[in-house]
Tab-separated table of C-alpha atoms (C1' of nucleotides) in Angstrom:
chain	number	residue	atom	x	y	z
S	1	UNK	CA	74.054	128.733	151.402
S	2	UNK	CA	74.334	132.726	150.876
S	3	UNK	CA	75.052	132.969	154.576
S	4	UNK	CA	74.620	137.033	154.971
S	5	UNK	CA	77.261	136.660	158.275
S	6	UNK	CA	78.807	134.472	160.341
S	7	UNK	CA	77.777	135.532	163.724
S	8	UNK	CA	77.188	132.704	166.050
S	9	UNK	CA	75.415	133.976	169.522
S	10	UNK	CA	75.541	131.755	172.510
S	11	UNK	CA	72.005	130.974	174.939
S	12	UNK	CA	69.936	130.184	171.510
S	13	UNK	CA	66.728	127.673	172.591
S	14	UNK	CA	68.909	124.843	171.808
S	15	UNK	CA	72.121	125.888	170.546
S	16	UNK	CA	73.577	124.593	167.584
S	17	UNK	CA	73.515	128.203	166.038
S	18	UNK	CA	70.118	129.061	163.773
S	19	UNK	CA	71.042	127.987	160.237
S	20	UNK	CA	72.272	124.467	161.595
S	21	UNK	CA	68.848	123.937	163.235
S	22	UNK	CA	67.189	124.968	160.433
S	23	UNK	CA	68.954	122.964	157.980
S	24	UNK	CA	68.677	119.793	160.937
S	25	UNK	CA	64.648	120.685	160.750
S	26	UNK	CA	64.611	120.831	157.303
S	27	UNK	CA	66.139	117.036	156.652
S	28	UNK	CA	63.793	115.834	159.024
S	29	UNK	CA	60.907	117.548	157.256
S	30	UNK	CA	61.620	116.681	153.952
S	31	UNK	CA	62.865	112.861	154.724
S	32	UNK	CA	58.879	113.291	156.335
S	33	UNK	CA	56.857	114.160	153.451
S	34	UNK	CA	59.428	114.403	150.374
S	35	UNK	CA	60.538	117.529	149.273
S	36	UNK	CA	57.128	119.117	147.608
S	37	UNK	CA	55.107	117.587	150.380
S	38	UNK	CA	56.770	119.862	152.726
S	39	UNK	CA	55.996	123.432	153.824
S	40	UNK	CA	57.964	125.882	154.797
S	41	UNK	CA	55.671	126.429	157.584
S	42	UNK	CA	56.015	123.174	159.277
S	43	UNK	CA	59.971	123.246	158.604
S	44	UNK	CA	59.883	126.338	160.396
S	45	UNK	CA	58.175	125.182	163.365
S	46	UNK	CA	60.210	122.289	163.258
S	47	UNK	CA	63.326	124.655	163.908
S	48	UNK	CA	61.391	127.001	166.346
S	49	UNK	CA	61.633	129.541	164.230
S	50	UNK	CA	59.344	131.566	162.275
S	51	UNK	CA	59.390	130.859	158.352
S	52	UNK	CA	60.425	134.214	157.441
S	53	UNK	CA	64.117	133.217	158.729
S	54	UNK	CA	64.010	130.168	156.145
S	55	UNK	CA	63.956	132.216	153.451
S	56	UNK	CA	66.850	134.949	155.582
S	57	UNK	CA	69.197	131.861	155.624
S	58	UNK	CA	68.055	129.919	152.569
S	59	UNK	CA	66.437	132.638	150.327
S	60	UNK	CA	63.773	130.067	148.482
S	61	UNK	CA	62.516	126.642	149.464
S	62	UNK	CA	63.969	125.054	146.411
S	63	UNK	CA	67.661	126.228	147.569
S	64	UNK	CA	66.600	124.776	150.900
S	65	UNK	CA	66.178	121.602	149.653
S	66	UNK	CA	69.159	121.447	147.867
S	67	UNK	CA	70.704	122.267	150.471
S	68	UNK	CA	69.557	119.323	152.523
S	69	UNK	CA	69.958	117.051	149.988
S	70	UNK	CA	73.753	117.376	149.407
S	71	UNK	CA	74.086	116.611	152.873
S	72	UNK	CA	72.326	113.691	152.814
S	73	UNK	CA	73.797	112.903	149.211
S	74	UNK	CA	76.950	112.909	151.248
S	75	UNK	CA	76.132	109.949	153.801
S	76	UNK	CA	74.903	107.437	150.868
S	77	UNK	CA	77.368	106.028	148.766
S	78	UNK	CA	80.890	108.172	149.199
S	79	UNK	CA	82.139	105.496	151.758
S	80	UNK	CA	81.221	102.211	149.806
S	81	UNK	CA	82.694	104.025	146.576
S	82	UNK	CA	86.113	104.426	148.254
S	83	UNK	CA	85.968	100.844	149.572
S	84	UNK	CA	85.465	99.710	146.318
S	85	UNK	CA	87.659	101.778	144.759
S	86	UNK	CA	91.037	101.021	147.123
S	87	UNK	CA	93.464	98.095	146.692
S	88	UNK	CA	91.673	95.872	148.996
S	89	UNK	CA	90.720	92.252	148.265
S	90	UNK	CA	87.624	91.624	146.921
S	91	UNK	CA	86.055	89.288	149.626
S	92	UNK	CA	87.735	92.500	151.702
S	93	UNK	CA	85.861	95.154	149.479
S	94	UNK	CA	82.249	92.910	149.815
S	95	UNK	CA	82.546	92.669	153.825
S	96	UNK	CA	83.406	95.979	154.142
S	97	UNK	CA	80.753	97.417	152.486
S	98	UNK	CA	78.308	95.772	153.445
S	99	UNK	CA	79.738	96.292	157.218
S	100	UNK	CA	80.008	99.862	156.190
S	101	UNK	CA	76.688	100.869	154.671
S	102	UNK	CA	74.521	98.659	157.288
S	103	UNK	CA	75.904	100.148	160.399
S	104	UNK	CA	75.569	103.621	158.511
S	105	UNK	CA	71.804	103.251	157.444
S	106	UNK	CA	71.119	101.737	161.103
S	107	UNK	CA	71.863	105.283	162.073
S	108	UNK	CA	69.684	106.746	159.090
S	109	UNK	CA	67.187	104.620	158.469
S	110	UNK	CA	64.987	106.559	156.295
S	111	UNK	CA	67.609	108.043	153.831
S	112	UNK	CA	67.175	105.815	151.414
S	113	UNK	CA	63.855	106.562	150.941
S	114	UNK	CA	64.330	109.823	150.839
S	115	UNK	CA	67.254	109.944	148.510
S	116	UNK	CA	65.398	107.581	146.268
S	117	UNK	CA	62.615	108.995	146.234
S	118	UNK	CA	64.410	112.461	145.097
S	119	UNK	CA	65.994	110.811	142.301
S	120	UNK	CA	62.552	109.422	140.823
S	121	UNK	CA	61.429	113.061	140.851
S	122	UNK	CA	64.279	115.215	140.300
S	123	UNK	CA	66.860	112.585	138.288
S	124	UNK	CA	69.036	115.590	137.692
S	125	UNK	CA	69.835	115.873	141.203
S	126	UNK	CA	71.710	112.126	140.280
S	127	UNK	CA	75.132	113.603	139.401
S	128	UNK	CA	75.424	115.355	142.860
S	129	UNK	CA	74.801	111.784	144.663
S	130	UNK	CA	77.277	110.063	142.829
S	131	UNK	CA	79.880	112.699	142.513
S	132	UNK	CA	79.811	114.203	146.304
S	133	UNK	CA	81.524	111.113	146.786
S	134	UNK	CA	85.146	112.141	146.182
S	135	UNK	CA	84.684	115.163	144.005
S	136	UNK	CA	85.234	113.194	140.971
S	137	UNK	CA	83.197	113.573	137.858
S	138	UNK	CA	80.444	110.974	138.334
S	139	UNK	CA	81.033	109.715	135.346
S	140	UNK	CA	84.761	108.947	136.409
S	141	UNK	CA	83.500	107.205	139.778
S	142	UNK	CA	81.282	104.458	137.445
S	143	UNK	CA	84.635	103.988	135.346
S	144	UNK	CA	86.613	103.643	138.321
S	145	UNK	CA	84.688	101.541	140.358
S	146	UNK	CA	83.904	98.853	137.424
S	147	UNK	CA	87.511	99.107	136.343
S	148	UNK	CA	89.036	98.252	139.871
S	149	UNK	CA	86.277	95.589	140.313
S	150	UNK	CA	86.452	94.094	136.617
S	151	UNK	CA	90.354	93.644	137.032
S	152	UNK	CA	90.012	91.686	140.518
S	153	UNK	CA	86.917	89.572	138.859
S	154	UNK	CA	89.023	88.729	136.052
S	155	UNK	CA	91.799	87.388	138.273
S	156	UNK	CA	90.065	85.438	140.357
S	157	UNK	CA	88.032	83.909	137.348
S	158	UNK	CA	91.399	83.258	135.898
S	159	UNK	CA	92.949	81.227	139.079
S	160	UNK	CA	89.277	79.375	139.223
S	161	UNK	CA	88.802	80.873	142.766
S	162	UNK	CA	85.557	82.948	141.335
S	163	UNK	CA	82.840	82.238	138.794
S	164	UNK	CA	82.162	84.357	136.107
S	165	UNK	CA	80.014	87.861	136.735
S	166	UNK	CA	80.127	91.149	135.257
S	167	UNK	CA	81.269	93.756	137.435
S	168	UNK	CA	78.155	96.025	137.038
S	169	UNK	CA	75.851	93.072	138.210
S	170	UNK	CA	77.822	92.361	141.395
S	171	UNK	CA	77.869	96.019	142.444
S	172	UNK	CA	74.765	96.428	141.427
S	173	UNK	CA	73.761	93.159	143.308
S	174	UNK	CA	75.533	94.413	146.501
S	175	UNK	CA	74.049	97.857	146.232
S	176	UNK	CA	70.734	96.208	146.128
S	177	UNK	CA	71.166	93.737	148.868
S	178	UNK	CA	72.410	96.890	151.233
S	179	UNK	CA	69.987	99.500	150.441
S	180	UNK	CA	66.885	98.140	149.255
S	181	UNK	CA	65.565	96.778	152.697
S	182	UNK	CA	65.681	99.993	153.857
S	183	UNK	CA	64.131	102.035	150.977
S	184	UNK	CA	61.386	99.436	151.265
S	185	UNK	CA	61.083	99.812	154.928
S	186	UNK	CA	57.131	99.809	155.094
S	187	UNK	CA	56.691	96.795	152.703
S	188	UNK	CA	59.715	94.709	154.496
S	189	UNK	CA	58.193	95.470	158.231
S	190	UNK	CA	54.757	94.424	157.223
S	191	UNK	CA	55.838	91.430	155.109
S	192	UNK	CA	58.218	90.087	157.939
S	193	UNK	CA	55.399	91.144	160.516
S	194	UNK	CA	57.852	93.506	162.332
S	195	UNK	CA	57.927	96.410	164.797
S	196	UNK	CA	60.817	98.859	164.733
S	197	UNK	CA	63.086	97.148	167.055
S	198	UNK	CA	62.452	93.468	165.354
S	199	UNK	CA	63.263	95.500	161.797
S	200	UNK	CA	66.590	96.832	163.640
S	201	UNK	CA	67.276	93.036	164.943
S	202	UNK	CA	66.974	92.107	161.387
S	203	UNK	CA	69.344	94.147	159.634
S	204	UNK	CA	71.988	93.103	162.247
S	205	UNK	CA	71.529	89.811	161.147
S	206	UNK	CA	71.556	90.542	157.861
S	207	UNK	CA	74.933	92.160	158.601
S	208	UNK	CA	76.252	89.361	159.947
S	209	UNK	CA	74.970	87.060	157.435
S	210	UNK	CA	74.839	88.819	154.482
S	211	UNK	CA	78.833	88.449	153.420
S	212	UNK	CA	78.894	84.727	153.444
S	213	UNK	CA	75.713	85.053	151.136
S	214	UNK	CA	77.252	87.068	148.890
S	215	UNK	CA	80.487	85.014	148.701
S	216	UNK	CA	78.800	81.765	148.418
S	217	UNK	CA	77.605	83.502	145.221
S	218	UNK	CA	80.402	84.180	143.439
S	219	UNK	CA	82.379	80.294	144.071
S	220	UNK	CA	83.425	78.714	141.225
B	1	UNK	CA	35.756	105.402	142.140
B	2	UNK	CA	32.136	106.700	143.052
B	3	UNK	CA	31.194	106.463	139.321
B	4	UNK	CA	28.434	109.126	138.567
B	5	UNK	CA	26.842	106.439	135.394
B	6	UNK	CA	28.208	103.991	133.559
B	7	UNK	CA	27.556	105.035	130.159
B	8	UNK	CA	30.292	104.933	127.928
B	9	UNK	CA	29.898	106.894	124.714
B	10	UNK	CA	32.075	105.872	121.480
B	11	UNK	CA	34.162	108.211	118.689
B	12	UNK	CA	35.707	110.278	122.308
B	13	UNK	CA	39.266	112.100	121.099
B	14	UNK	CA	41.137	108.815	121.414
B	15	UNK	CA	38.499	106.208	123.020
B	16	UNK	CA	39.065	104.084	126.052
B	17	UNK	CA	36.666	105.763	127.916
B	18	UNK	CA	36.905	109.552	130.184
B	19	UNK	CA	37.445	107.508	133.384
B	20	UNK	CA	39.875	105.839	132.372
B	21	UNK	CA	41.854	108.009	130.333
B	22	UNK	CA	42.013	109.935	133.397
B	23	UNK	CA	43.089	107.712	135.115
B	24	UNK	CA	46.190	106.680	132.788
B	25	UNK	CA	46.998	110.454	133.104
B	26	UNK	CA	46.566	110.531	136.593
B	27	UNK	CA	48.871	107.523	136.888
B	28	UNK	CA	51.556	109.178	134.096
B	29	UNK	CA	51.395	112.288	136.283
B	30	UNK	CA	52.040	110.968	139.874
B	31	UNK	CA	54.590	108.575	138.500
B	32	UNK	CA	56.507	111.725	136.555
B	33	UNK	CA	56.095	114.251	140.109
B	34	UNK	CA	55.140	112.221	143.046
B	35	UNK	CA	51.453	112.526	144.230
B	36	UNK	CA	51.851	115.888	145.715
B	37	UNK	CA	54.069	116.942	143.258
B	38	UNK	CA	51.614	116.192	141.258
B	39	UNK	CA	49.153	118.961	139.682
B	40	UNK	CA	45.158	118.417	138.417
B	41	UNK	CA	45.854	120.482	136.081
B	42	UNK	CA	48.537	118.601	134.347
B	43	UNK	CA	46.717	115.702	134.877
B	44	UNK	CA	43.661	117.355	132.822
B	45	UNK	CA	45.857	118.326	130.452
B	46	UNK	CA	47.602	114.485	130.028
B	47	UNK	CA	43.956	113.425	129.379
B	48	UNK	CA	43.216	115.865	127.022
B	49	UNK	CA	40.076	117.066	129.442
B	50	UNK	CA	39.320	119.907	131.932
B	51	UNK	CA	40.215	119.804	135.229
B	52	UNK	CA	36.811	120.225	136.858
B	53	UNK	CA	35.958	117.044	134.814
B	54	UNK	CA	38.418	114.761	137.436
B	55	UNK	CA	36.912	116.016	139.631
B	56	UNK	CA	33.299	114.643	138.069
B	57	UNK	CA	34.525	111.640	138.196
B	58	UNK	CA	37.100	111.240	141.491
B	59	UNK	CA	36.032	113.963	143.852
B	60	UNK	CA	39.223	114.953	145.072
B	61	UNK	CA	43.094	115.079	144.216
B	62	UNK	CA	43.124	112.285	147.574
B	63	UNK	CA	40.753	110.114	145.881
B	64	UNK	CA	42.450	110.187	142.296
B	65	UNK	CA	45.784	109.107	144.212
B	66	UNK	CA	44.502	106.420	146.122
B	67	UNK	CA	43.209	105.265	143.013
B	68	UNK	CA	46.097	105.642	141.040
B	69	UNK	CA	48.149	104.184	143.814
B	70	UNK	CA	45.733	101.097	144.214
B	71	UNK	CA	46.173	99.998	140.350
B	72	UNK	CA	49.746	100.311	141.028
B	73	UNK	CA	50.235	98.491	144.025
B	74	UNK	CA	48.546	95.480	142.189
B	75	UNK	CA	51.708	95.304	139.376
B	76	UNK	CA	54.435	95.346	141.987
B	77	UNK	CA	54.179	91.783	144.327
B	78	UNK	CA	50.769	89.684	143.622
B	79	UNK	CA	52.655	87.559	140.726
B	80	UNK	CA	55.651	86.941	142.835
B	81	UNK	CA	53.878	86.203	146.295
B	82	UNK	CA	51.861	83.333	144.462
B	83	UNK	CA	54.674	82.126	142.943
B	84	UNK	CA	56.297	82.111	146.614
B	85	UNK	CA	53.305	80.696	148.199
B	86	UNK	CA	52.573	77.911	145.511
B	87	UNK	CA	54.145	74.059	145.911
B	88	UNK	CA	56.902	74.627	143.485
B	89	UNK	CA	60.150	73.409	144.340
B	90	UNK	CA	62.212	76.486	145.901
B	91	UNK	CA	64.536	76.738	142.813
B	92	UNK	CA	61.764	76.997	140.353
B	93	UNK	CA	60.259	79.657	142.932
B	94	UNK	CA	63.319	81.797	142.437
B	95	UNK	CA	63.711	81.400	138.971
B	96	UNK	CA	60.053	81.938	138.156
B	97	UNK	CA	60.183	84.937	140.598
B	98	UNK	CA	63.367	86.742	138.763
B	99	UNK	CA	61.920	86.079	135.623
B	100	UNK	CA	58.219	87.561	136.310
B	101	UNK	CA	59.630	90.291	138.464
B	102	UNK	CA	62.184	91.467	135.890
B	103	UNK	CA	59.941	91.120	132.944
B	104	UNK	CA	56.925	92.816	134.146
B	105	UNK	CA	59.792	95.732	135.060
B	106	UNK	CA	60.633	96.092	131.830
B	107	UNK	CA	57.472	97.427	130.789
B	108	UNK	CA	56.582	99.811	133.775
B	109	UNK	CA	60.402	100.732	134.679
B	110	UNK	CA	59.289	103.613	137.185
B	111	UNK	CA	56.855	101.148	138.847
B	112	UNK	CA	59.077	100.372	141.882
B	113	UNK	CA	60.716	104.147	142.083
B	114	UNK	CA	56.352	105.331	142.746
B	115	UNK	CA	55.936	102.772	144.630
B	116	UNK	CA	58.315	103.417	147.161
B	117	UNK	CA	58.239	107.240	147.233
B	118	UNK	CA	54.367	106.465	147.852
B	119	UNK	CA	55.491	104.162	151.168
B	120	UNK	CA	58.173	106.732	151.942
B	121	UNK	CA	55.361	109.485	152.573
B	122	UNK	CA	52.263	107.087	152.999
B	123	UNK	CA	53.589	104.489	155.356
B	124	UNK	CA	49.785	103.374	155.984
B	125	UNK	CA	48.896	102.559	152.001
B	126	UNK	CA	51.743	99.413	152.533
B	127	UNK	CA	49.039	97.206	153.485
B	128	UNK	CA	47.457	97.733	150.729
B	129	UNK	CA	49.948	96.876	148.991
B	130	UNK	CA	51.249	93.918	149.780
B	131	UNK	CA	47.263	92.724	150.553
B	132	UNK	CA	46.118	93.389	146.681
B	133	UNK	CA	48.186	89.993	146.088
B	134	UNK	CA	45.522	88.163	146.979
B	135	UNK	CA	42.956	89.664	148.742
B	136	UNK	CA	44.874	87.812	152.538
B	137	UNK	CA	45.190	90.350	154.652
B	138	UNK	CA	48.966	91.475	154.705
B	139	UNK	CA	50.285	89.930	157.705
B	140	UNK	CA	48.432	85.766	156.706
B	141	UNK	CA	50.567	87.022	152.905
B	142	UNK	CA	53.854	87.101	154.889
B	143	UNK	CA	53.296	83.857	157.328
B	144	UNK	CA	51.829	82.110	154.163
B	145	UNK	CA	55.280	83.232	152.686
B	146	UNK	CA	57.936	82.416	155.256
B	147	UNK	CA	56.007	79.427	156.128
B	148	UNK	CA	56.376	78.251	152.679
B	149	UNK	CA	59.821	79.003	152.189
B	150	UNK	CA	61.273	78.275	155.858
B	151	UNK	CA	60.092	74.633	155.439
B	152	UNK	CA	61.350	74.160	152.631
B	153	UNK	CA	64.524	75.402	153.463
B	154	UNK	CA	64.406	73.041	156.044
B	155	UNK	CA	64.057	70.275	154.312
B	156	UNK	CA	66.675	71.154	151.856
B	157	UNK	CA	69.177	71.903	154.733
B	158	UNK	CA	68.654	68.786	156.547
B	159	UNK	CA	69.326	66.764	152.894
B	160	UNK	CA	72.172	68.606	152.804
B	161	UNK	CA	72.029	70.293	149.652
B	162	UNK	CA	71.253	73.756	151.033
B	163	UNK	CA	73.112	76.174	153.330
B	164	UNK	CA	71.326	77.272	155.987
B	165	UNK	CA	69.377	80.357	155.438
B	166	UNK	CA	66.496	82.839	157.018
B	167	UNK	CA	63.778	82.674	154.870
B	168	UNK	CA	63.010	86.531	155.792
B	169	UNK	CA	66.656	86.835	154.653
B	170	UNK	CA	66.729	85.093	151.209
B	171	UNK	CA	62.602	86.693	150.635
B	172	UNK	CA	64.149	89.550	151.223
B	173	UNK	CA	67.571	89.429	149.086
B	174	UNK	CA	65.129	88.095	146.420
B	175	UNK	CA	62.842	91.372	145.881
B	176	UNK	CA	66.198	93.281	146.837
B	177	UNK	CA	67.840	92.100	143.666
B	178	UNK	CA	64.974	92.545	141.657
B	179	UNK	CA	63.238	95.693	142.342
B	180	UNK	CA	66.022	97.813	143.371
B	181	UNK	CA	67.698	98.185	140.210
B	182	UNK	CA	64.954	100.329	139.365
B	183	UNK	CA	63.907	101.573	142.172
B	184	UNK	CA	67.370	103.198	141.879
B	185	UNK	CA	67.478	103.697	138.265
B	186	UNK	CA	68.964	106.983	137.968
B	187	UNK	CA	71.684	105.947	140.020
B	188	UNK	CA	72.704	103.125	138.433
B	189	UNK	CA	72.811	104.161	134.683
B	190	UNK	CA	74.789	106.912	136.004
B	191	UNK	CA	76.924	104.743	137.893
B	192	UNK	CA	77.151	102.400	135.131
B	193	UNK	CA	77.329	104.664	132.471
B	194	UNK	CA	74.120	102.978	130.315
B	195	UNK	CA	71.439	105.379	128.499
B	196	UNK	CA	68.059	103.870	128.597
B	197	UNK	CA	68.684	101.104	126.027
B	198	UNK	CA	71.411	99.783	127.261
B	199	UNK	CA	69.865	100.076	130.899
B	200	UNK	CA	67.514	97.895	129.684
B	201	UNK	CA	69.589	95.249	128.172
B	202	UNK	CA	71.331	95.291	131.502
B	203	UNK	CA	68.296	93.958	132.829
B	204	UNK	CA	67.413	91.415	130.087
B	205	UNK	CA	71.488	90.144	130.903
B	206	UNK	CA	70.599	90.261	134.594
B	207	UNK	CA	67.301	88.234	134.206
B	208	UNK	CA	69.411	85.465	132.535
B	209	UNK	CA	72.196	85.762	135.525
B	210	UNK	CA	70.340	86.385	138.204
B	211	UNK	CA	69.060	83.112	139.125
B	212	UNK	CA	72.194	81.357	139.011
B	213	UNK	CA	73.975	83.808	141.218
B	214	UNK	CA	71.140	83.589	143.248
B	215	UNK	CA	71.115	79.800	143.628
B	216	UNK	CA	74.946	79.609	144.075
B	217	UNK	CA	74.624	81.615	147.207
B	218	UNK	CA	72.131	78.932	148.622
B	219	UNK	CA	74.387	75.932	148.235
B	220	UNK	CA	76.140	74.161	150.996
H	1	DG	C1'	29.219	114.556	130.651
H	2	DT	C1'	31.808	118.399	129.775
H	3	DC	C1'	32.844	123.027	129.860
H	4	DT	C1'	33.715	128.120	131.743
H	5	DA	C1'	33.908	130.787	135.412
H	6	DT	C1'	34.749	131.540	140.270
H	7	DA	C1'	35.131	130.710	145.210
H	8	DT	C1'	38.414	129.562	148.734
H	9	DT	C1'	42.139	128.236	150.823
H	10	DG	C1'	47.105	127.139	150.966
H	11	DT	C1'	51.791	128.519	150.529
H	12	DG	C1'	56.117	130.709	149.150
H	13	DA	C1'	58.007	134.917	149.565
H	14	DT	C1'	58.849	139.975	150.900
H	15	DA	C1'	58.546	144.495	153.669
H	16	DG	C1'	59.560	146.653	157.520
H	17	DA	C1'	59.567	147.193	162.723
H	18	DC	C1'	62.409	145.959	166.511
A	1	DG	C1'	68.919	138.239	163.398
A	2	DT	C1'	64.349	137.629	164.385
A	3	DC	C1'	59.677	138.734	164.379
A	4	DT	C1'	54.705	140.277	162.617
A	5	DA	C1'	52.010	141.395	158.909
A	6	DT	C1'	50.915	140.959	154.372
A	7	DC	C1'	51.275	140.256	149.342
A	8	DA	C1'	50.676	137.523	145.281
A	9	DC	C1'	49.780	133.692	143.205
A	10	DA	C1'	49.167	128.661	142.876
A	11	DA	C1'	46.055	124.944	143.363
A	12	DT	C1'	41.989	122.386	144.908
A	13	DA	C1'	37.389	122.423	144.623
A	14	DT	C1'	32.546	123.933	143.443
A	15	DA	C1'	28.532	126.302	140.848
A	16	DG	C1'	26.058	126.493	137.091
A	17	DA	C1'	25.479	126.921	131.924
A	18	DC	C1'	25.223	123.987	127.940
DNA sequence: GTCTATATTGTGATAGAC
DNA sequence: GTCTATCACAATATAGAC
């Protein structure tokens, strides 16, 4: 954001240089409470910083926020949209993403419900998710995506090595089988009657397990 | 909520009653901003009354939401967790679930994205949640569940007609493929390139696809 | 029950010293 | 660049008339 200079001085409380700690504050702030939950306040104590620096690096709250949330925009869905995008296999694409996006939200647990949770509120925010992906128009990524999918469905269908599916509803279905546990967090850990670790345990099950689910799905 | 009287007075601006219409604002509201997005004063202005008058009738803005969130919460899983629990055989479980799930979700789309933002922020309201199925406290709902489905997934396996599966796994894919697509809405139509009608006949496709991808994925 | 003030606190944002 | 002090307004909540 409207950096005002680059200086970067050395012996800082924890270096990482001020606007980096802020912004690392900030996602763990807003991933807290959502993004109107938050206060500046507590995102500035957070940092170790007092709030009037938030606004020297950021200027408002609101360009604060969407500052934070093309970063985590970032760590979503570029990764699986390249996978599915390449010249791989299919059964390649499915492993990898799920391989991919598991390990990934193992590491970030609580993005999806973050990122989720943005989109119910602020839906226009949408395009950025999709599109910080590869820089493409998001519009182009959809077309992209179904179209490499849609051709490798339709080939396997043909040499009766898949059953029929539309593309949308099998990267929709993968999507969902990926993210949702985690956006659902709460709900999953009480249904399943786990703690953290036990929750962690499961999705590297699931990641083991998950693949031969999916595959089993789409046989002839 | 701590209801003052219980005299209901007809020929109101559009009767249903002031508690209630509040409430239906209140929930229109929270849904549209998140509960503290959300503003009284929109909500007294949904309802067509003044603001001091929710607070007649709710106390506080913490009060309205837990109420709000409580109606909710009882949409979301009650129908599918006594589906799961019942003596049905596990196929008619899954279909019946897919078909309930996706059906009531067509008439409260935004259902699931609340929901979850609410457990994102709230992590403590999940038990009420998954306990307003049926009045079990939440962790007897989830052993009542898994008990149900792990034996009959047992039973299946050892016949031979069923692939070996955790029943916290296939619960889990179950609500993943149903809930998610909404939960995620903005996402997908983007992704997908569908406007709201055509979003929706996704759905009404997927609820006629669903359970056969579903049960494909279970077989040996 | 419902309204019009109004009290009170919370919160984003800026000014200005260092 | 970073802090302290403070402004201005937004937002919840209450008092009291009708």
């Amino acid at each position: 954001m409207v950096k005002p200079s680059s200086q970067r001085r050395r012996g800082a409380v924890q270096d990482l240089g001020t606007e980096a700690r802020i912004l690392d504050a900030a996602h763990t702030v807003f991933i807290r409470r959502g993004t109107s939950g938050a206060r500046m306040q507590e995102i500035a104590k957070e940092a170790g910083v007092n709030s009037a620096l938030l606004h020297y690096y950021f200027r408002s709250k609101a360009k604060l926020s969407e500052a934070v949330f093309r970063r985590a925009a970032a760590e979503l869905l570029p990764a699986v949209i390249a996978v599915l995008v390449s010249d791989r296999e299919i059964e390649d694409k499915i492993e990898a993403v799920i391989e991919i996006e598991l390990t990934k939200l193992l590491q970030a647990p609580y993005l999806p419900g973050y990122i989720l949770s943005e989109l119910a509120h602020h839906p226009e925010r949408t395009r950025q998710l999709v599109s910080s992906a590869t820089g493409m128009i998001p519009e182009d990524v959809g077309r992209r995506v179904l179209g490499a999918v849609r051709k490798q469905i339709t080939a396997r269908v043909r040499a009766g090595t898949f059953h029929p599916i539309e593309p949308e509803q099998l990267v929709i279905n993968l999507l969902s089988l990926c993210i949702f546990p985690f956006a659902a967090r709460p709900m999953v850990s009480l249904l399943l009657g786990l703690d953290d670790g036990e929750f962690e345990r499961f999705i590297v099950r699931r990641r083991r397990q998950l693949p031969a689910f999916f595959l089993r799905a789409l046989r002839p």
